[in-house]
């Protein structure tokens, strides 16, 4: 553990990520599990990106957003799992402050971008089902680029603001992060300076950049559900619902685990459970996304054949 002298205080210059060290007997099993998960996630999402780019039948707004989502998932999982796998192999769990802040920036920025991108995908499905005659005019190439670009920009901008404030904190006490990556709450609670201002900024930005996309997603599916119910034939209802069932499943998994991790109060008894649910949205959700879309979407299945 390295520390730097700052006046009368000893400033921490690196953290120890506790990860899953409390259960040493399953370290090798965890390594294999995360390795298989990471390789499968990369292969699955890369396959979808290649299909979307090379197959002209998939050159549609829905699959343009899907390609963006797959690219985001490869970046998202790569911010956490490679370092975690390396720590299992080397038994070195130390991370510098700079690397920790960078990991937080990319993780949070990509998570925020995913919230916006999922909202854009739900809006696309809303236009396709509720206003099919206007779909081509509304969801043109320019609109798709603006929605996708805005999603990336919103997430990374909010993350950049919070990350730029974190180096101003002083860390002089315990340097052990009780998590398997650098998330906001485990890092900030180690600071020995006043953190109320940065917590307020983080809460405000999280509220502004994630709640509107979440509400837009809910509103879109409320209109979609209302429209599907009014379709007279069961075949028509099934066809309409099948076009958005994959996306709805992904949204439920993503937001469900986020709500459990960030809105359920953290207590000593729930601390380890929070780690488990964090694994769900950082590792398992990016893994199951390509599976959900490839198994439930007829166009993807045709492209795979």
mmCIF file of C-alpha atoms in Angstrom, residues 48 51-52 55 57-67 121 124-125 221 238-250 288-305:
data_model
loop_
_atom_site.group_PDB
_atom_site.id
_atom_site.type_symbol
_atom_site.label_atom_id
_atom_site.label_comp_id
_atom_site.label_asym_id
_atom_site.label_seq_id
_atom_site.Cartn_x
_atom_site.Cartn_y
_atom_site.Cartn_z
ATOM 1 C CA UNK A 48 -24.384 -8.923 -34.043
ATOM 2 C CA UNK A 51 -24.385 -8.937 -39.102
ATOM 3 C CA UNK A 52 -25.837 -5.433 -38.845
ATOM 4 C CA UNK A 55 -26.368 -7.806 -44.090
ATOM 5 C CA UNK A 57 -31.657 -6.738 -44.773
ATOM 6 C CA UNK A 58 -30.634 -5.370 -41.355
ATOM 7 C CA UNK A 59 -29.967 -1.822 -42.576
ATOM 8 C CA UNK A 60 -33.000 -0.523 -40.696
ATOM 9 C CA UNK A 61 -33.307 1.868 -37.709
ATOM 10 C CA UNK A 62 -34.078 -0.920 -35.224
ATOM 11 C CA UNK A 63 -30.921 -2.829 -36.135
ATOM 12 C CA UNK A 64 -28.847 0.349 -36.344
ATOM 13 C CA UNK A 65 -29.668 0.922 -32.667
ATOM 14 C CA UNK A 66 -29.043 -2.756 -31.937
ATOM 15 C CA UNK A 67 -25.571 -2.485 -33.467
ATOM 16 C CA UNK A 121 -34.958 2.009 -29.185
ATOM 17 C CA UNK A 124 -38.336 3.592 -32.516
ATOM 18 C CA UNK A 125 -40.700 0.745 -31.602
ATOM 19 C CA UNK A 221 -44.443 0.932 -23.949
ATOM 20 C CA UNK A 238 -48.621 -11.296 -31.839
ATOM 21 C CA UNK A 239 -46.724 -9.827 -34.815
ATOM 22 C CA UNK A 240 -46.769 -6.330 -33.305
ATOM 23 C CA UNK A 241 -45.640 -7.503 -29.887
ATOM 24 C CA UNK A 242 -42.907 -9.747 -31.284
ATOM 25 C CA UNK A 243 -41.160 -6.714 -32.799
ATOM 26 C CA UNK A 244 -40.523 -5.232 -29.359
ATOM 27 C CA UNK A 245 -40.481 -8.253 -27.021
ATOM 28 C CA UNK A 246 -36.676 -8.637 -27.214
ATOM 29 C CA UNK A 247 -36.098 -4.991 -26.364
ATOM 30 C CA UNK A 248 -38.654 -5.123 -23.537
ATOM 31 C CA UNK A 249 -36.852 -8.133 -22.040
ATOM 32 C CA UNK A 250 -33.492 -6.317 -22.182
ATOM 33 C CA UNK A 288 -27.740 -12.225 -22.540
ATOM 34 C CA UNK A 289 -28.524 -9.238 -24.795
ATOM 35 C CA UNK A 290 -27.180 -10.859 -27.990
ATOM 36 C CA UNK A 291 -28.788 -14.156 -26.986
ATOM 37 C CA UNK A 292 -32.181 -12.507 -26.491
ATOM 38 C CA UNK A 293 -32.062 -10.676 -29.812
ATOM 39 C CA UNK A 294 -30.695 -13.633 -31.797
ATOM 40 C CA UNK A 295 -33.207 -16.115 -30.369
ATOM 41 C CA UNK A 296 -36.318 -13.891 -30.407
ATOM 42 C CA UNK A 297 -35.806 -11.805 -33.544
ATOM 43 C CA UNK A 298 -36.650 -13.495 -36.844
ATOM 44 C CA UNK A 299 -34.524 -11.084 -38.916
ATOM 45 C CA UNK A 300 -31.416 -11.812 -36.821
ATOM 46 C CA UNK A 301 -32.070 -15.566 -37.075
ATOM 47 C CA UNK A 302 -32.373 -15.316 -40.864
ATOM 48 C CA UNK A 303 -29.131 -13.314 -41.032
ATOM 49 C CA UNK A 304 -27.380 -15.932 -38.889
ATOM 50 C CA UNK A 305 -28.497 -18.721 -41.231
#
